[in-house]
Amino acid sequence: MVDVKRYTLSEVAQNKGREGQAIWVVYKDSVYDVTNYIREHPGGEDTIIEEAGLDATKVFDSVGHTADAKTIMEKLKIGELVEHEKKYDENGKKKKKVVTVPPEKYNRSCINVITCGLLG
Ligand code: HEM
């Protein structure tokens, strides 16, 4: 099994195509090197350059790219975001944010509810 390379969003942001840099974009937690592809892009170079170094998931989907585009992307993939920066689950669905309440805070708010209940 080949290990997938992991990148942080700030590493991706270093690749905006400036001064000979590569051009990377993120789509659904995967990182793509589109440096050599932009010239062939049917939607024009500028559309991708505007997203260079960023998470382009929303704009990419809003354009309604076909399965052809996804096939091309497979060849351009260079890695994935580090686990804690991932926003999608294994089915490509957006992860729900889990908010954990520290126990001491929870207790305090419980007491507040009881106190307010008694006073009110
Ligand atoms: C790895 C990244 C990308 C790949 C491989 C890709 C590929 C393609 C392909 C193959 C098409 C032709 C239609 C289709 O088959 O879907 C297309 C169209 C288009 N793409 Fe992308 N695309 C990428 C990223 C983006 C991004 C980030 C944008 C930003 C908005 C974008 C904007 C467009 C637009 C506006 C069109 C429509 C062109 C038209 O219909 O005249 N693409 N893209």
PDB file of C-alpha atoms and ligand atoms in Angstrom:
ATOM      1  CA  MET A   1       0.000   0.000   0.000  1.00  0.00           C
ATOM      2  CA  VAL A   2       1.333   3.433  -0.928  1.00  0.00           C
ATOM      3  CA  ASP A   3       1.192   6.029   1.838  1.00  0.00           C
ATOM      4  CA  VAL A   4      -0.913   9.087   1.003  1.00  0.00           C
ATOM      5  CA  LYS A   5       0.975  12.355   1.402  1.00  0.00           C
ATOM      6  CA  ARG A   6      -0.608  14.710   3.950  1.00  0.00           C
ATOM      7  CA  TYR A   7      -0.683  18.483   3.756  1.00  0.00           C
ATOM      8  CA  THR A   8      -2.031  21.242   5.958  1.00  0.00           C
ATOM      9  CA  LEU A   9      -4.169  24.061   4.534  1.00  0.00           C
ATOM     10  CA  SER A  10      -1.317  26.468   5.260  1.00  0.00           C
ATOM     11  CA  GLU A  11       1.074  24.337   3.181  1.00  0.00           C
ATOM     12  CA  VAL A  12      -1.465  24.367   0.361  1.00  0.00           C
ATOM     13  CA  ALA A  13      -1.672  28.158   0.686  1.00  0.00           C
ATOM     14  CA  GLN A  14       2.076  28.366  -0.136  1.00  0.00           C
ATOM     15  CA  ASN A  15       1.310  27.131  -3.643  1.00  0.00           C
ATOM     16  CA  LYS A  16      -0.507  29.926  -5.410  1.00  0.00           C
ATOM     17  CA  GLY A  17       1.595  29.957  -8.573  1.00  0.00           C
ATOM     18  CA  ARG A  18       3.455  33.132  -7.593  1.00  0.00           C
ATOM     19  CA  GLU A  19       7.105  33.477  -8.638  1.00  0.00           C
ATOM     20  CA  GLY A  20       7.373  30.059 -10.194  1.00  0.00           C
ATOM     21  CA  GLN A  21       5.486  28.298  -7.384  1.00  0.00           C
ATOM     22  CA  ALA A  22       3.222  25.386  -8.175  1.00  0.00           C
ATOM     23  CA  ILE A  23      -0.569  25.823  -8.172  1.00  0.00           C
ATOM     24  CA  TRP A  24      -2.416  23.629  -5.725  1.00  0.00           C
ATOM     25  CA  VAL A  25      -6.132  23.477  -4.947  1.00  0.00           C
ATOM     26  CA  VAL A  26      -8.155  21.472  -2.452  1.00  0.00           C
ATOM     27  CA  TYR A  27     -11.321  19.601  -3.403  1.00  0.00           C
ATOM     28  CA  LYS A  28     -13.127  17.615  -0.717  1.00  0.00           C
ATOM     29  CA  ASP A  29     -10.022  17.191   1.471  1.00  0.00           C
ATOM     30  CA  SER A  30      -7.791  16.070  -1.405  1.00  0.00           C
ATOM     31  CA  VAL A  31      -4.923  18.196  -2.688  1.00  0.00           C
ATOM     32  CA  TYR A  32      -4.371  18.658  -6.435  1.00  0.00           C
ATOM     33  CA  ASP A  33      -1.401  20.064  -8.318  1.00  0.00           C
ATOM     34  CA  VAL A  34      -3.003  21.864 -11.264  1.00  0.00           C
ATOM     35  CA  THR A  35       0.142  23.758 -12.367  1.00  0.00           C
ATOM     36  CA  ASN A  36       0.358  22.065 -15.754  1.00  0.00           C
ATOM     37  CA  TYR A  37      -3.372  21.511 -16.153  1.00  0.00           C
ATOM     38  CA  ILE A  38      -4.598  25.117 -16.077  1.00  0.00           C
ATOM     39  CA  ARG A  39      -3.568  25.694 -19.707  1.00  0.00           C
ATOM     40  CA  GLU A  40      -5.912  22.909 -20.793  1.00  0.00           C
ATOM     41  CA  HIS A  41      -8.764  23.807 -18.440  1.00  0.00           C
ATOM     42  CA  PRO A  42     -12.001  24.273 -20.464  1.00  0.00           C
ATOM     43  CA  GLY A  43     -13.161  26.843 -17.902  1.00  0.00           C
ATOM     44  CA  GLY A  44     -10.044  28.971 -18.474  1.00  0.00           C
ATOM     45  CA  GLU A  45      -6.842  29.514 -16.500  1.00  0.00           C
ATOM     46  CA  ASP A  46      -8.151  32.422 -14.440  1.00  0.00           C
ATOM     47  CA  THR A  47     -11.002  30.506 -12.837  1.00  0.00           C
ATOM     48  CA  ILE A  48      -8.541  28.050 -11.273  1.00  0.00           C
ATOM     49  CA  ILE A  49      -5.900  30.700 -10.508  1.00  0.00           C
ATOM     50  CA  GLU A  50      -8.479  32.557  -8.407  1.00  0.00           C
ATOM     51  CA  GLU A  51      -8.749  29.451  -6.234  1.00  0.00           C
ATOM     52  CA  ALA A  52      -4.988  28.767  -6.115  1.00  0.00           C
ATOM     53  CA  GLY A  53      -3.824  27.735  -2.656  1.00  0.00           C
ATOM     54  CA  LEU A  54      -7.425  27.488  -1.430  1.00  0.00           C
ATOM     55  CA  ASP A  55     -10.212  25.020  -0.809  1.00  0.00           C
ATOM     56  CA  ALA A  56     -12.059  25.187  -4.156  1.00  0.00           C
ATOM     57  CA  THR A  57     -14.763  22.652  -3.234  1.00  0.00           C
ATOM     58  CA  LYS A  58     -17.704  25.088  -3.250  1.00  0.00           C
ATOM     59  CA  VAL A  59     -16.863  26.848  -6.519  1.00  0.00           C
ATOM     60  CA  PHE A  60     -15.908  23.600  -8.202  1.00  0.00           C
ATOM     61  CA  ASP A  61     -19.284  22.063  -7.356  1.00  0.00           C
ATOM     62  CA  SER A  62     -21.238  25.235  -8.135  1.00  0.00           C
ATOM     63  CA  VAL A  63     -19.955  25.097 -11.725  1.00  0.00           C
ATOM     64  CA  GLY A  64     -21.388  21.586 -12.070  1.00  0.00           C
ATOM     65  CA  HIS A  65     -18.272  19.790 -13.293  1.00  0.00           C
ATOM     66  CA  THR A  66     -18.936  16.460 -15.024  1.00  0.00           C
ATOM     67  CA  ALA A  67     -17.509  13.029 -14.256  1.00  0.00           C
ATOM     68  CA  ASP A  68     -14.850  13.790 -16.923  1.00  0.00           C
ATOM     69  CA  ALA A  69     -13.464  16.544 -14.722  1.00  0.00           C
ATOM     70  CA  LYS A  70     -13.307  14.137 -11.772  1.00  0.00           C
ATOM     71  CA  THR A  71     -11.413  11.581 -13.902  1.00  0.00           C
ATOM     72  CA  ILE A  72      -8.851  14.239 -14.858  1.00  0.00           C
ATOM     73  CA  MET A  73      -8.525  15.209 -11.214  1.00  0.00           C
ATOM     74  CA  GLU A  74      -7.605  11.675 -10.166  1.00  0.00           C
ATOM     75  CA  LYS A  75      -4.373  12.060 -12.138  1.00  0.00           C
ATOM     76  CA  LEU A  76      -3.608  15.434 -10.562  1.00  0.00           C
ATOM     77  CA  LYS A  77      -4.041  14.347  -6.958  1.00  0.00           C
ATOM     78  CA  ILE A  78      -0.880  14.697  -4.869  1.00  0.00           C
ATOM     79  CA  GLY A  79      -2.266  13.964  -1.419  1.00  0.00           C
ATOM     80  CA  GLU A  80      -4.860  14.732   1.227  1.00  0.00           C
ATOM     81  CA  LEU A  81      -5.338  17.187   4.045  1.00  0.00           C
ATOM     82  CA  VAL A  82      -4.085  16.176   7.470  1.00  0.00           C
ATOM     83  CA  GLU A  83      -6.787  14.322   9.373  1.00  0.00           C
ATOM     84  CA  HIS A  84      -7.777  17.146  11.764  1.00  0.00           C
ATOM     85  CA  GLU A  85      -8.313  19.588   8.874  1.00  0.00           C
ATOM     86  CA  LYS A  86     -10.580  17.278   6.910  1.00  0.00           C
ATOM     87  CA  LYS A  87     -14.168  18.457   6.430  1.00  0.00           C
ATOM     88  CA  TYR A  88     -15.714  15.432   4.722  1.00  0.00           C
ATOM     89  CA  ASP A  89     -16.380  11.869   5.853  1.00  0.00           C
ATOM     90  CA  GLU A  90     -15.441   8.766   3.880  1.00  0.00           C
ATOM     91  CA  ASN A  91     -18.664   9.076   1.798  1.00  0.00           C
ATOM     92  CA  GLY A  92     -17.808  12.601   0.676  1.00  0.00           C
ATOM     93  CA  LYS A  93     -20.507  14.081   2.956  1.00  0.00           C
ATOM     94  CA  LYS A  94     -19.718  17.164   5.022  1.00  0.00           C
ATOM     95  CA  LYS A  95     -18.829  16.181   8.584  1.00  0.00           C
ATOM     96  CA  LYS A  96     -21.062  17.513  11.331  1.00  0.00           C
ATOM     97  CA  LYS A  97     -19.301  19.747  13.806  1.00  0.00           C
ATOM     98  CA  VAL A  98     -19.114  18.084  17.201  1.00  0.00           C
ATOM     99  CA  VAL A  99     -19.189  20.579  20.041  1.00  0.00           C
ATOM    100  CA  THR A 100     -18.029  19.105  23.304  1.00  0.00           C
ATOM    101  CA  VAL A 101     -18.941  20.856  26.531  1.00  0.00           C
ATOM    102  CA  PRO A 102     -16.373  20.452  29.310  1.00  0.00           C
ATOM    103  CA  PRO A 103     -18.023  18.735  32.324  1.00  0.00           C
ATOM    104  CA  GLU A 104     -17.388  21.604  34.750  1.00  0.00           C
ATOM    105  CA  LYS A 105     -19.131  24.064  32.413  1.00  0.00           C
ATOM    106  CA  TYR A 106     -22.010  21.683  31.950  1.00  0.00           C
ATOM    107  CA  ASN A 107     -22.442  21.378  35.727  1.00  0.00           C
ATOM    108  CA  ARG A 108     -22.349  25.129  36.160  1.00  0.00           C
ATOM    109  CA  SER A 109     -24.997  25.694  33.515  1.00  0.00           C
ATOM    110  CA  CYS A 110     -27.087  22.974  35.174  1.00  0.00           C
ATOM    111  CA  ILE A 111     -26.874  24.821  38.473  1.00  0.00           C
ATOM    112  CA  ASN A 112     -27.802  28.042  36.682  1.00  0.00           C
ATOM    113  CA  VAL A 113     -30.862  26.433  35.168  1.00  0.00           C
ATOM    114  CA  ILE A 114     -31.926  25.143  38.590  1.00  0.00           C
ATOM    115  CA  THR A 115     -31.243  28.513  40.253  1.00  0.00           C
ATOM    116  CA  CYS A 116     -33.082  30.399  37.537  1.00  0.00           C
ATOM    117  CA  GLY A 117     -35.920  27.926  37.800  1.00  0.00           C
ATOM    118  CA  LEU A 118     -36.191  28.508  41.552  1.00  0.00           C
ATOM    119  CA  LEU A 119     -35.886  32.306  41.285  1.00  0.00           C
ATOM    120  CA  GLY A 120     -38.086  32.687  38.250  1.00  0.00           C
TER     121      GLY A 120
HETATM  122  C1  HEM B   1      -8.465  20.080 -10.624  1.00  0.00           C
HETATM  123  C2  HEM B   1      -9.329  21.039 -10.840  1.00  0.00           C
HETATM  124  C3  HEM B   1     -10.221  21.157 -12.067  1.00  0.00           C
HETATM  125  C4  HEM B   1     -10.416  20.311 -13.115  1.00  0.00           C
HETATM  126  C5  HEM B   1      -9.726  18.983 -13.410  1.00  0.00           C
HETATM  127  C6  HEM B   1     -11.415  20.926 -13.970  1.00  0.00           C
HETATM  128  C7  HEM B   1     -11.873  20.394 -15.164  1.00  0.00           C
HETATM  129  C8  HEM B   1     -12.849  20.925 -15.951  1.00  0.00           C
HETATM  130  C9  HEM B   1     -13.437  20.294 -17.126  1.00  0.00           C
HETATM  131  C10 HEM B   1     -13.030  18.926 -17.676  1.00  0.00           C
HETATM  132  C11 HEM B   1     -14.375  21.131 -17.612  1.00  0.00           C
HETATM  133  C12 HEM B   1     -15.280  20.885 -18.845  1.00  0.00           C
HETATM  134  C13 HEM B   1     -16.693  20.559 -18.389  1.00  0.00           C
HETATM  135  C14 HEM B   1     -16.726  19.276 -17.579  1.00  0.00           C
HETATM  136  O1  HEM B   1     -16.381  18.206 -18.115  1.00  0.00           O
HETATM  137  O2  HEM B   1     -17.067  19.357 -16.382  1.00  0.00           O
HETATM  138  C15 HEM B   1     -14.392  22.309 -16.762  1.00  0.00           C
HETATM  139  C16 HEM B   1     -15.218  23.385 -16.937  1.00  0.00           C
HETATM  140  C17 HEM B   1     -15.248  24.487 -16.119  1.00  0.00           C
HETATM  141  N1  HEM B   1     -14.511  24.687 -14.976  1.00  0.00           N
HETATM  142 FE1  HEM B   1     -13.164  23.395 -14.208  1.00  0.00          FE
HETATM  143  N2  HEM B   1     -11.824  22.112 -13.428  1.00  0.00           N
HETATM  144  C18 HEM B   1     -11.110  22.281 -12.260  1.00  0.00           C
HETATM  145  C19 HEM B   1     -11.224  23.322 -11.371  1.00  0.00           C
HETATM  146  C20 HEM B   1     -12.042  24.402 -11.519  1.00  0.00           C
HETATM  147  C21 HEM B   1     -12.164  25.483 -10.577  1.00  0.00           C
HETATM  148  C22 HEM B   1     -11.422  25.594  -9.245  1.00  0.00           C
HETATM  149  C23 HEM B   1     -13.037  26.366 -11.112  1.00  0.00           C
HETATM  150  C24 HEM B   1     -13.444  27.634 -10.431  1.00  0.00           C
HETATM  151  C25 HEM B   1     -14.586  28.217 -10.531  1.00  0.00           C
HETATM  152  C26 HEM B   1     -13.477  25.849 -12.396  1.00  0.00           C
HETATM  153  C27 HEM B   1     -14.365  26.446 -13.281  1.00  0.00           C
HETATM  154  C28 HEM B   1     -14.841  25.914 -14.454  1.00  0.00           C
HETATM  155  C29 HEM B   1     -15.836  26.556 -15.305  1.00  0.00           C
HETATM  156  C30 HEM B   1     -16.458  27.931 -15.086  1.00  0.00           C
HETATM  157  C31 HEM B   1     -16.095  25.649 -16.332  1.00  0.00           C
HETATM  158  C32 HEM B   1     -17.153  25.811 -17.426  1.00  0.00           C
HETATM  159  C33 HEM B   1     -16.592  26.201 -18.712  1.00  0.00           C
HETATM  160  C34 HEM B   1     -17.702  26.344 -19.739  1.00  0.00           C
HETATM  161  O3  HEM B   1     -18.692  25.604 -19.689  1.00  0.00           O
HETATM  162  O4  HEM B   1     -17.555  27.210 -20.604  1.00  0.00           O
HETATM  163  N3  HEM B   1     -12.851  24.643 -12.616  1.00  0.00           N
HETATM  164  N4  HEM B   1     -13.469  22.146 -15.766  1.00  0.00           N
END
